[in-house]
């Protein structure tokens, strides 16, 4: 569903920011900004066909023209003028009740919230504007508007579906088990009765098709240039696997991955979340603007590493990269340790200290012999239920909430994080390749004890209590 948005902003600087953020919203069709209350009412009157009120029910033949021409969402800035913002909201709500109005204000306190709701607003967005909060309020207002229009005679299909859970799986480096983890999480969610989409956003070297023995013609690239991704277009691009998974695969020609930018990624992810209860995205280990946008939007961002010096250092670099580019904070990232053994010196508490991230309670044991037959045959779905790897990854799926009922999952989900959009410097950095930069890594995660020092079994002469020669928690020189 395309969401038509009419912004009413009197301040020129705020108007530029609003226009920039609205241009990044998936399935959004923003109109030019109007500068005052009179221009807003005139625009709505013209869109409704000259009348001030929508027509009544039309016997199921679709909404009347007076409703059909109106935008779904109107954004009203607190400094709109000349009419006060709350008076303008009340006027719009009375004359155009099928339009969802959202107030943009610096004061998002309970008193103003109550007054705005009394006036007829459908939500409030605080200043300074953030992409996540703006997207959530616009989507909620659009859903309400679609429901009102259905009541007035529209088609039930016009209402956008609920947003599914988005899980991204990123590797600290190549070969740490990212794709195996993503595939098994998707299979676990599907076995629990969820509708699941598995997306291969490792655009240059994705292997989901190989792991599931899929021959495909369409890929993510086929959706990149489409402004309005309808249900039919999405069905044509998604491969229905016999396991019940919906697969959206990376292009066979890796160089075509450059056609999928962050805007296309946002649109694709939003379209999938409106249709599937769970969307699992394999982001690979190389950050580009597309998979960075997916990580930014994710409900759960999983970072996979192995318990060795090189991989843990790579995980630390990845977390620092996300923090520098304001993609995601370390505290919002969950790290999974793969191929763990009891004799491994680097245990999860030390990985938590090095990266500053949360640690998954589940760790995946080192048992590649269990995987090898399924990997070679390209039939990861046939992994034996007695496999310790499968048991661990399916336990991880339960830990992440992918096998809960939809009602329980939505009740347990917290509010949206206010992360800014991937624009300007961040997009340029991911396009041209970000420099290591001097940014310091996040601090240790609380609740974890420090693990054994690296190199302790190999004759390290480091003094007791000091950092070992390969301690990932301490400073080190790269390259």
Short mmCIF file of C-alpha atoms in Angstrom, two decimals:
data_model
loop_
_atom_site.label_atom_id
_atom_site.label_comp_id
_atom_site.label_asym_id
_atom_site.label_seq_id
_atom_site.Cartn_x
_atom_site.Cartn_y
_atom_site.Cartn_z
CA UNK A 1 0.00 0.00 0.00
CA UNK A 2 1.30 3.44 -0.94
CA UNK A 3 1.01 5.95 1.92
CA UNK A 4 0.31 9.49 0.72
CA UNK A 5 1.68 12.07 3.14
CA UNK A 6 1.01 15.82 3.19
CA UNK A 7 3.46 17.72 5.45
CA UNK A 8 2.49 21.15 6.81
CA UNK A 9 5.63 22.82 8.17
CA UNK A 10 6.14 26.56 8.54
CA UNK A 11 9.83 26.51 9.52
CA UNK A 12 12.09 26.20 6.41
CA UNK A 13 14.83 24.23 8.20
CA UNK A 14 12.34 21.80 9.70
CA UNK A 15 10.66 21.48 6.29
CA UNK A 16 13.93 20.34 4.70
CA UNK A 17 14.52 17.73 7.42
CA UNK A 18 10.95 16.42 7.17
CA UNK A 19 11.17 16.17 3.37
CA UNK A 20 14.49 14.30 3.60
CA UNK A 21 13.17 11.73 6.07
CA UNK A 22 9.87 11.24 4.26
CA UNK A 23 11.74 10.50 1.02
CA UNK A 24 13.31 7.48 2.74
CA UNK A 25 10.12 5.94 4.10
CA UNK A 26 9.19 2.75 2.25
CA UNK A 27 5.90 2.81 0.34
CA UNK A 28 5.61 6.57 1.01
CA UNK A 29 4.46 9.18 -1.48
CA UNK A 30 5.15 12.56 0.17
CA UNK A 31 3.56 15.67 -1.31
CA UNK A 32 5.36 19.04 -1.41
CA UNK A 33 5.45 20.80 1.95
CA UNK A 34 2.75 23.42 2.57
CA UNK A 35 3.84 26.41 4.64
CA UNK A 36 0.71 27.51 6.52
CA UNK A 37 -2.65 26.34 7.82
CA UNK A 38 -4.63 27.97 5.03
CA UNK A 39 -2.60 26.22 2.34
CA UNK A 40 -3.10 22.88 4.09
CA UNK A 41 -6.89 23.23 4.24
CA UNK A 42 -6.99 24.38 0.62
CA UNK A 43 -4.92 21.37 -0.48
CA UNK A 44 -7.17 18.94 1.40
CA UNK A 45 -10.29 20.58 0.02
CA UNK A 46 -8.95 20.30 -3.52
CA UNK A 47 -7.94 16.64 -2.97
CA UNK A 48 -11.46 15.81 -1.72
CA UNK A 49 -13.02 17.16 -4.90
CA UNK A 50 -14.00 20.52 -3.48
CA UNK A 51 -16.09 19.25 -0.60
CA UNK A 52 -15.24 19.41 3.04
CA UNK A 53 -16.64 16.06 4.17
CA UNK A 54 -16.25 12.53 2.86
CA UNK A 55 -19.19 10.76 1.30
CA UNK A 56 -21.02 7.99 3.12
CA UNK A 57 -20.93 4.25 2.40
CA UNK A 58 -21.01 3.28 -1.26
CA UNK A 59 -22.34 -0.24 -1.05
CA UNK A 60 -18.91 -1.92 -1.19
CA UNK A 61 -17.91 -0.41 -4.53
CA UNK A 62 -14.82 1.31 -3.12
CA UNK A 63 -14.33 4.64 -1.36
CA UNK A 64 -16.07 7.69 -2.70
CA UNK A 65 -13.89 10.07 -4.71
CA UNK A 66 -13.93 12.57 -1.81
CA UNK A 67 -12.08 10.02 0.35
CA UNK A 68 -9.99 8.36 -2.33
CA UNK A 69 -8.23 11.59 -3.31
CA UNK A 70 -7.19 12.51 0.24
CA UNK A 71 -3.75 11.70 1.68
CA UNK A 72 -3.67 9.02 4.34
CA UNK A 73 -1.45 11.06 6.68
CA UNK A 74 -1.03 14.78 7.38
CA UNK A 75 1.98 15.99 9.37
CA UNK A 76 1.42 19.25 11.28
CA UNK A 77 4.42 21.13 12.69
CA UNK A 78 3.85 22.97 15.98
CA UNK A 79 4.96 26.27 14.38
CA UNK A 80 2.67 26.04 11.35
CA UNK A 81 0.71 29.34 11.75
CA UNK A 82 -1.29 31.41 11.40
CA UNK A 83 -3.82 29.11 13.08
CA UNK A 84 -2.50 27.32 16.20
CA UNK A 85 -1.44 23.72 15.55
CA UNK A 86 -4.07 22.15 17.84
CA UNK A 87 -6.85 24.24 16.31
CA UNK A 88 -5.69 23.21 12.84
CA UNK A 89 -5.69 19.53 13.86
CA UNK A 90 -9.23 19.86 15.20
CA UNK A 91 -10.35 21.51 11.94
CA UNK A 92 -8.77 18.75 9.80
CA UNK A 93 -10.24 15.99 11.98
CA UNK A 94 -13.75 17.48 11.72
CA UNK A 95 -13.73 18.20 8.00
CA UNK A 96 -11.64 15.21 6.83
CA UNK A 97 -12.15 12.38 9.36
CA UNK A 98 -10.52 9.76 7.09
CA UNK A 99 -7.12 11.52 7.34
CA UNK A 100 -4.67 10.57 10.12
CA UNK A 101 -2.99 13.65 11.60
CA UNK A 102 0.41 13.49 13.34
CA UNK A 103 1.78 16.42 15.35
CA UNK A 104 5.49 17.30 15.21
CA UNK A 105 6.53 19.06 18.41
CA UNK A 106 9.40 19.71 20.81
CA UNK A 107 7.11 19.06 23.78
CA UNK A 108 6.07 15.43 23.75
CA UNK A 109 4.92 15.44 27.37
CA UNK A 110 1.69 13.87 28.65
CA UNK A 111 -0.21 17.19 28.83
CA UNK A 112 0.34 18.03 25.15
CA UNK A 113 -0.19 14.40 24.16
CA UNK A 114 -3.60 14.43 25.84
CA UNK A 115 -4.52 17.77 24.24
CA UNK A 116 -3.44 16.56 20.79
CA UNK A 117 -5.49 13.36 21.14
CA UNK A 118 -8.52 15.41 22.20
CA UNK A 119 -8.07 17.57 19.12
CA UNK A 120 -8.09 14.49 16.87
CA UNK A 121 -4.41 13.71 16.29
CA UNK A 122 -3.37 10.09 15.75
CA UNK A 123 0.13 10.48 17.17
CA UNK A 124 2.98 12.79 18.19
CA UNK A 125 6.57 12.86 16.91
CA UNK A 126 9.17 14.58 19.07
CA UNK A 127 11.87 16.94 17.86
CA UNK A 128 14.63 16.45 16.83
CA UNK A 129 13.14 14.04 14.31
CA UNK A 130 14.36 10.43 14.12
CA UNK A 131 13.65 8.03 11.28
CA UNK A 132 12.36 5.17 13.45
CA UNK A 133 9.88 7.26 15.43
CA UNK A 134 8.61 9.10 12.35
CA UNK A 135 8.18 5.83 10.42
CA UNK A 136 6.29 4.21 13.31
CA UNK A 137 3.87 7.15 13.74
CA UNK A 138 3.23 7.49 10.01
CA UNK A 139 2.59 3.74 9.66
CA UNK A 140 0.19 3.73 12.62
CA UNK A 141 -1.72 6.75 11.29
CA UNK A 142 -1.89 5.18 7.81
CA UNK A 143 -3.27 1.92 9.22
CA UNK A 144 -5.95 3.84 11.11
CA UNK A 145 -6.80 5.87 8.00
CA UNK A 146 -7.05 2.68 5.90
CA UNK A 147 -9.41 1.16 8.45
CA UNK A 148 -11.68 4.22 8.38
CA UNK A 149 -11.78 4.12 4.57
CA UNK A 150 -12.66 0.42 4.62
CA UNK A 151 -15.56 1.30 6.93
CA UNK A 152 -16.64 3.96 4.43
CA UNK A 153 -16.81 1.39 1.65
CA UNK A 154 -13.24 0.53 0.68
CA UNK A 155 -11.69 -2.90 0.12
CA UNK A 156 -10.31 -4.73 3.17
CA UNK A 157 -7.20 -5.48 1.11
CA UNK A 158 -6.25 -1.81 1.27
CA UNK A 159 -5.27 -2.00 4.90
CA UNK A 160 -1.56 -2.68 5.43
CA UNK A 161 -0.70 -5.83 7.33
CA UNK A 162 1.04 -5.94 10.70
CA UNK A 163 4.80 -5.62 10.85
CA UNK A 164 6.62 -8.91 11.36
CA UNK A 165 9.73 -9.48 13.44
CA UNK A 166 12.96 -8.63 11.59
CA UNK A 167 16.11 -10.58 12.53
CA UNK A 168 19.46 -9.85 10.87
CA UNK A 169 22.37 -12.30 11.06
CA UNK A 170 25.81 -10.79 10.40
CA UNK A 171 29.20 -12.51 10.47
CA UNK A 172 32.19 -11.00 12.22
CA UNK A 173 34.19 -12.30 9.25
CA UNK A 174 33.71 -14.80 6.46
CA UNK A 175 33.37 -18.46 7.37
CA UNK A 176 32.05 -18.11 10.92
CA UNK A 177 28.70 -19.80 10.15
CA UNK A 178 26.45 -16.86 9.34
CA UNK A 179 24.38 -18.56 6.62
CA UNK A 180 23.94 -21.82 8.55
CA UNK A 181 22.68 -19.79 11.52
CA UNK A 182 20.24 -17.75 9.40
CA UNK A 183 18.86 -20.85 7.65
CA UNK A 184 18.32 -22.79 10.86
CA UNK A 185 16.67 -19.83 12.62
CA UNK A 186 14.27 -19.51 9.71
CA UNK A 187 13.53 -23.25 9.73
CA UNK A 188 12.91 -23.21 13.48
CA UNK A 189 10.45 -20.31 13.20
CA UNK A 190 8.68 -22.06 10.33
CA UNK A 191 8.45 -25.32 12.30
CA UNK A 192 6.72 -23.36 15.06
CA UNK A 193 3.97 -22.36 12.65
CA UNK A 194 5.16 -18.84 11.80
CA UNK A 195 5.12 -17.52 8.25
CA UNK A 196 8.80 -16.90 7.48
CA UNK A 197 10.82 -15.12 4.79
CA UNK A 198 14.56 -15.80 4.48
CA UNK A 199 16.44 -13.02 2.68
CA UNK A 200 19.99 -13.37 1.34
CA UNK A 201 21.41 -9.84 1.58
CA UNK A 202 25.01 -10.99 1.20
CA UNK A 203 24.70 -9.41 -2.22
CA UNK A 204 28.05 -10.37 -3.75
CA UNK A 205 28.57 -13.86 -2.39
CA UNK A 206 25.30 -15.11 -0.93
CA UNK A 207 24.98 -18.88 -0.47
CA UNK A 208 21.45 -19.42 0.82
CA UNK A 209 20.46 -20.91 -2.54
CA UNK A 210 23.34 -23.40 -2.34
CA UNK A 211 22.50 -24.45 1.22
CA UNK A 212 18.88 -25.16 0.25
CA UNK A 213 19.56 -26.50 -3.29
CA UNK A 214 17.46 -23.85 -5.03
CA UNK A 215 17.54 -22.94 -8.72
CA UNK A 216 16.25 -19.41 -9.09
CA UNK A 217 15.70 -16.73 -11.71
CA UNK A 218 14.62 -13.72 -9.67
CA UNK A 219 16.46 -12.01 -6.84
CA UNK A 220 16.60 -8.89 -4.69
CA UNK A 221 17.82 -6.92 -7.70
CA UNK A 222 14.46 -7.38 -9.44
CA UNK A 223 12.78 -5.41 -6.65
CA UNK A 224 15.42 -2.66 -6.38
CA UNK A 225 14.01 -0.38 -9.07
CA UNK A 226 10.34 -0.73 -8.13
CA UNK A 227 8.81 2.22 -6.29
CA UNK A 228 5.63 0.46 -5.12
CA UNK A 229 6.20 -3.20 -4.21
CA UNK A 230 2.75 -4.72 -4.39
CA UNK A 231 1.80 -8.17 -3.13
CA UNK A 232 1.83 -9.56 -6.68
CA UNK A 233 5.30 -8.13 -7.40
CA UNK A 234 6.61 -9.58 -4.14
CA UNK A 235 5.14 -13.00 -4.92
CA UNK A 236 6.89 -13.02 -8.29
CA UNK A 237 10.29 -12.36 -6.68
CA UNK A 238 9.97 -14.68 -3.65
CA UNK A 239 10.72 -18.38 -4.19
CA UNK A 240 8.33 -20.66 -2.28
CA UNK A 241 10.56 -23.41 -0.89
CA UNK A 242 9.06 -26.81 -0.11
CA UNK A 243 9.94 -26.31 3.57
CA UNK A 244 7.43 -23.46 3.67
CA UNK A 245 10.04 -20.70 3.68
CA UNK A 246 9.73 -17.74 1.34
CA UNK A 247 13.20 -17.18 -0.14
CA UNK A 248 14.38 -13.84 -1.52
CA UNK A 249 17.85 -14.54 -2.84
CA UNK A 250 21.00 -12.64 -3.71
CA UNK A 251 21.72 -12.09 -7.43
CA UNK A 252 23.71 -14.77 -9.23
CA UNK A 253 25.90 -12.04 -10.72
CA UNK A 254 27.52 -10.50 -7.65
CA UNK A 255 28.30 -7.20 -9.35
CA UNK A 256 24.57 -6.52 -9.66
CA UNK A 257 24.33 -6.25 -5.88
CA UNK A 258 25.32 -2.59 -6.22
CA UNK A 259 21.86 -1.92 -7.65
CA UNK A 260 20.31 -2.54 -4.21
CA UNK A 261 20.82 0.63 -2.16
CA UNK A 262 19.59 1.50 1.31
CA UNK A 263 16.30 2.95 0.06
CA UNK A 264 15.53 -0.22 -1.91
CA UNK A 265 16.48 -2.34 1.11
CA UNK A 266 14.07 -0.42 3.34
CA UNK A 267 11.24 -0.85 0.84
CA UNK A 268 11.92 -4.56 0.40
CA UNK A 269 12.14 -5.20 4.14
CA UNK A 270 8.94 -3.24 4.80
CA UNK A 271 7.09 -5.19 2.09
CA UNK A 272 8.24 -8.51 3.54
CA UNK A 273 7.35 -7.53 7.11
CA UNK A 274 3.83 -6.64 6.01
CA UNK A 275 3.35 -10.20 4.70
CA UNK A 276 5.43 -12.48 6.95
CA UNK A 277 5.46 -12.88 10.72
CA UNK A 278 9.24 -13.44 10.78
CA UNK A 279 11.83 -12.07 8.34
CA UNK A 280 15.38 -13.44 8.71
CA UNK A 281 18.08 -11.59 6.76
CA UNK A 282 21.53 -13.08 6.09
CA UNK A 283 23.74 -9.97 5.90
CA UNK A 284 27.04 -11.74 5.30
CA UNK A 285 30.17 -10.15 6.75
CA UNK A 286 30.78 -7.18 4.40
CA UNK A 287 28.75 -4.06 5.22
CA UNK A 288 27.12 -2.21 2.34
CA UNK A 289 24.38 0.39 2.45
CA UNK A 290 21.65 -2.21 1.85
CA UNK A 291 22.46 -4.66 4.63
CA UNK A 292 23.43 -1.76 6.92
CA UNK A 293 19.88 -0.41 6.51
CA UNK A 294 18.52 -3.86 7.41
CA UNK A 295 20.66 -4.00 10.57
CA UNK A 296 19.46 -0.52 11.49
CA UNK A 297 15.80 -1.53 11.20
CA UNK A 298 16.15 -4.96 12.86
CA UNK A 299 14.26 -5.97 15.98
CA UNK A 300 17.12 -8.41 16.68
CA UNK A 301 20.63 -7.89 15.28
CA UNK A 302 22.67 -11.08 15.71
CA UNK A 303 26.45 -10.97 15.29
CA UNK A 304 28.10 -14.38 14.78
CA UNK A 305 31.71 -15.04 15.73
CA UNK A 306 33.95 -17.99 16.48
CA UNK A 307 36.07 -18.23 19.65
CA UNK A 308 39.40 -17.29 18.11
CA UNK A 309 41.50 -14.13 18.19
CA UNK A 310 40.98 -13.11 14.57
CA UNK A 311 37.20 -13.53 14.62
CA UNK A 312 36.72 -11.77 17.96
CA UNK A 313 38.80 -8.84 16.77
CA UNK A 314 36.71 -8.74 13.60
CA UNK A 315 33.54 -8.72 15.72
CA UNK A 316 34.93 -5.81 17.70
CA UNK A 317 35.69 -3.91 14.47
CA UNK A 318 32.16 -4.60 13.20
CA UNK A 319 30.57 -3.26 16.38
CA UNK A 320 32.76 -0.15 16.24
CA UNK A 321 31.82 0.39 12.59
CA UNK A 322 28.11 0.22 13.40
CA UNK A 323 28.60 2.66 16.28
CA UNK A 324 30.63 5.18 14.23
CA UNK A 325 28.06 5.18 11.42
CA UNK A 326 25.17 5.30 13.93
CA UNK A 327 23.72 2.10 12.52
CA UNK A 328 23.40 0.29 15.83
CA UNK A 329 24.76 0.51 19.35
CA UNK A 330 26.66 -2.34 20.95
CA UNK A 331 24.04 -2.64 23.70
CA UNK A 332 21.40 -3.35 21.03
CA UNK A 333 23.46 -6.16 19.45
CA UNK A 334 23.41 -9.84 20.43
CA UNK A 335 26.55 -11.90 19.81
CA UNK A 336 26.47 -15.64 19.17
CA UNK A 337 29.60 -17.74 19.68
CA UNK A 338 29.81 -20.57 17.15
CA UNK A 339 32.07 -23.68 17.26
CA UNK A 340 32.62 -23.45 21.00
CA UNK A 341 34.37 -26.23 22.96
CA UNK A 342 35.13 -26.62 26.63
CA UNK A 343 38.84 -26.45 25.96
CA UNK A 344 38.60 -23.16 24.04
CA UNK A 345 40.45 -20.41 25.89
CA UNK A 346 38.17 -17.70 24.54
CA UNK A 347 34.82 -18.19 26.25
CA UNK A 348 31.64 -16.07 25.83
CA UNK A 349 32.34 -13.80 28.86
CA UNK A 350 35.60 -12.68 27.25
CA UNK A 351 33.83 -12.07 23.92
CA UNK A 352 31.27 -9.93 25.77
CA UNK A 353 34.06 -7.93 27.38
CA UNK A 354 35.83 -7.43 24.06
CA UNK A 355 32.77 -6.34 22.04
CA UNK A 356 30.56 -4.70 24.67
CA UNK A 357 27.54 -6.54 23.28
CA UNK A 358 24.93 -8.76 24.84
CA UNK A 359 25.75 -12.46 24.63
CA UNK A 360 23.27 -15.08 23.57
CA UNK A 361 22.75 -17.58 26.38
CA UNK A 362 23.02 -20.32 23.76
CA UNK A 363 26.39 -21.19 22.24
CA UNK A 364 26.80 -23.47 19.22
CA UNK A 365 29.19 -26.40 19.68
CA UNK A 366 31.97 -27.33 17.27
CA UNK A 367 30.61 -30.36 15.38
CA UNK A 368 31.16 -29.80 11.68
CA UNK A 369 30.96 -33.53 10.93
CA UNK A 370 27.23 -33.32 11.70
CA UNK A 371 26.84 -30.57 9.12
CA UNK A 372 29.09 -31.78 6.32
CA UNK A 373 26.72 -34.26 4.60
CA UNK A 374 23.88 -31.70 4.51
CA UNK A 375 26.19 -28.90 3.35
CA UNK A 376 27.67 -31.00 0.54
CA UNK A 377 24.19 -32.12 -0.58
CA UNK A 378 22.76 -28.62 -0.34
CA UNK A 379 19.98 -29.83 1.95
CA UNK A 380 20.39 -27.96 5.21
CA UNK A 381 16.74 -28.65 6.00
CA UNK A 382 17.60 -32.36 6.36
CA UNK A 383 19.96 -31.85 9.29
CA UNK A 384 19.27 -34.57 11.86
CA UNK A 385 17.11 -33.46 14.79
CA UNK A 386 19.65 -35.15 17.11
CA UNK A 387 22.42 -32.88 15.82
CA UNK A 388 23.89 -30.78 18.62
CA UNK A 389 24.23 -27.87 16.16
CA UNK A 390 20.56 -27.98 15.21
CA UNK A 391 19.47 -28.29 18.82
CA UNK A 392 21.59 -25.27 19.77
CA UNK A 393 20.37 -23.07 16.90
CA UNK A 394 16.73 -23.98 17.47
CA UNK A 395 17.21 -23.19 21.17
CA UNK A 396 18.62 -19.84 20.05
CA UNK A 397 15.47 -19.26 17.99
CA UNK A 398 13.40 -19.79 21.14
CA UNK A 399 15.70 -17.45 23.07
CA UNK A 400 15.17 -14.74 20.44
CA UNK A 401 11.39 -15.16 20.57
CA UNK A 402 10.99 -16.54 17.04
CA UNK A 403 8.88 -19.50 18.10
CA UNK A 404 6.41 -17.65 20.32
CA UNK A 405 2.83 -16.93 19.38
CA UNK A 406 2.33 -13.59 17.59
CA UNK A 407 0.32 -12.17 20.53
CA UNK A 408 3.00 -13.03 23.07
CA UNK A 409 5.73 -11.68 20.82
CA UNK A 410 4.03 -8.30 20.33
CA UNK A 411 3.29 -7.97 24.05
CA UNK A 412 6.92 -8.62 24.91
CA UNK A 413 8.43 -6.32 22.28
CA UNK A 414 9.77 -3.02 23.51
CA UNK A 415 9.39 0.38 21.90
CA UNK A 416 11.17 1.42 18.74
CA UNK A 417 14.72 2.65 19.11
CA UNK A 418 15.27 6.20 18.01
CA UNK A 419 18.11 5.66 15.53
CA UNK A 420 18.65 8.15 12.79
CA UNK A 421 18.36 7.30 9.11
CA UNK A 422 21.23 6.06 7.02
CA UNK A 423 21.90 9.25 5.09
CA UNK A 424 24.66 11.66 4.18
CA UNK A 425 28.00 10.80 5.69
CA UNK A 426 26.95 7.30 6.68
CA UNK A 427 25.76 6.31 3.19
CA UNK A 428 28.92 7.80 1.67
CA UNK A 429 31.12 5.94 4.13
CA UNK A 430 29.51 2.61 3.29
CA UNK A 431 29.63 3.31 -0.42
CA UNK A 432 33.30 4.30 -0.57
CA UNK A 433 34.55 2.14 2.32
CA UNK A 434 34.78 3.52 5.84
CA UNK A 435 38.21 4.25 7.26
CA UNK A 436 39.07 2.51 10.51
CA UNK A 437 38.86 5.84 12.35
CA UNK A 438 39.89 6.54 15.92
CA UNK A 439 36.52 5.71 17.52
CA UNK A 440 36.75 3.81 20.76
CA UNK A 441 34.82 0.62 21.24
CA UNK A 442 31.93 0.28 23.66
CA UNK A 443 32.57 -0.69 27.22
CA UNK A 444 32.28 -4.17 28.70
CA UNK A 445 28.88 -5.73 29.03
CA UNK A 446 27.74 -5.87 32.62
CA UNK A 447 27.22 -9.19 34.36
CA UNK A 448 30.11 -11.05 32.67
CA UNK A 449 33.34 -12.03 34.30
CA UNK A 450 36.58 -11.67 32.36
CA UNK A 451 37.73 -14.87 30.72
CA UNK A 452 41.20 -16.38 30.41
CA UNK A 453 43.82 -14.19 28.75
CA UNK A 454 44.72 -14.94 25.16
CA UNK A 455 47.99 -16.75 24.83
CA UNK A 456 48.02 -18.10 28.36
CA UNK A 457 48.64 -21.65 27.12
CA UNK A 458 51.43 -20.63 24.84
CA UNK A 459 53.97 -19.30 27.22
CA UNK A 460 52.72 -15.73 27.58
CA UNK A 461 54.88 -13.73 29.98
CA UNK A 462 52.20 -11.14 30.64
CA UNK A 463 51.98 -10.17 34.27
CA UNK A 464 49.02 -11.43 36.25
CA UNK A 465 46.01 -9.24 35.81
CA UNK A 466 47.35 -7.54 32.66
CA UNK A 467 46.16 -7.89 29.10
CA UNK A 468 47.61 -10.74 27.12
CA UNK A 469 49.42 -10.15 23.84
CA UNK A 470 46.27 -10.99 21.87
CA UNK A 471 43.66 -9.65 24.31
CA UNK A 472 40.75 -8.40 22.17
CA UNK A 473 39.48 -6.28 25.03
CA UNK A 474 42.63 -4.20 25.01
CA UNK A 475 44.01 -1.85 22.37
CA UNK A 476 45.72 -3.29 19.33
CA UNK A 477 47.01 -2.15 15.98
CA UNK A 478 45.23 -3.35 12.85
CA UNK A 479 46.96 -4.20 9.57
#
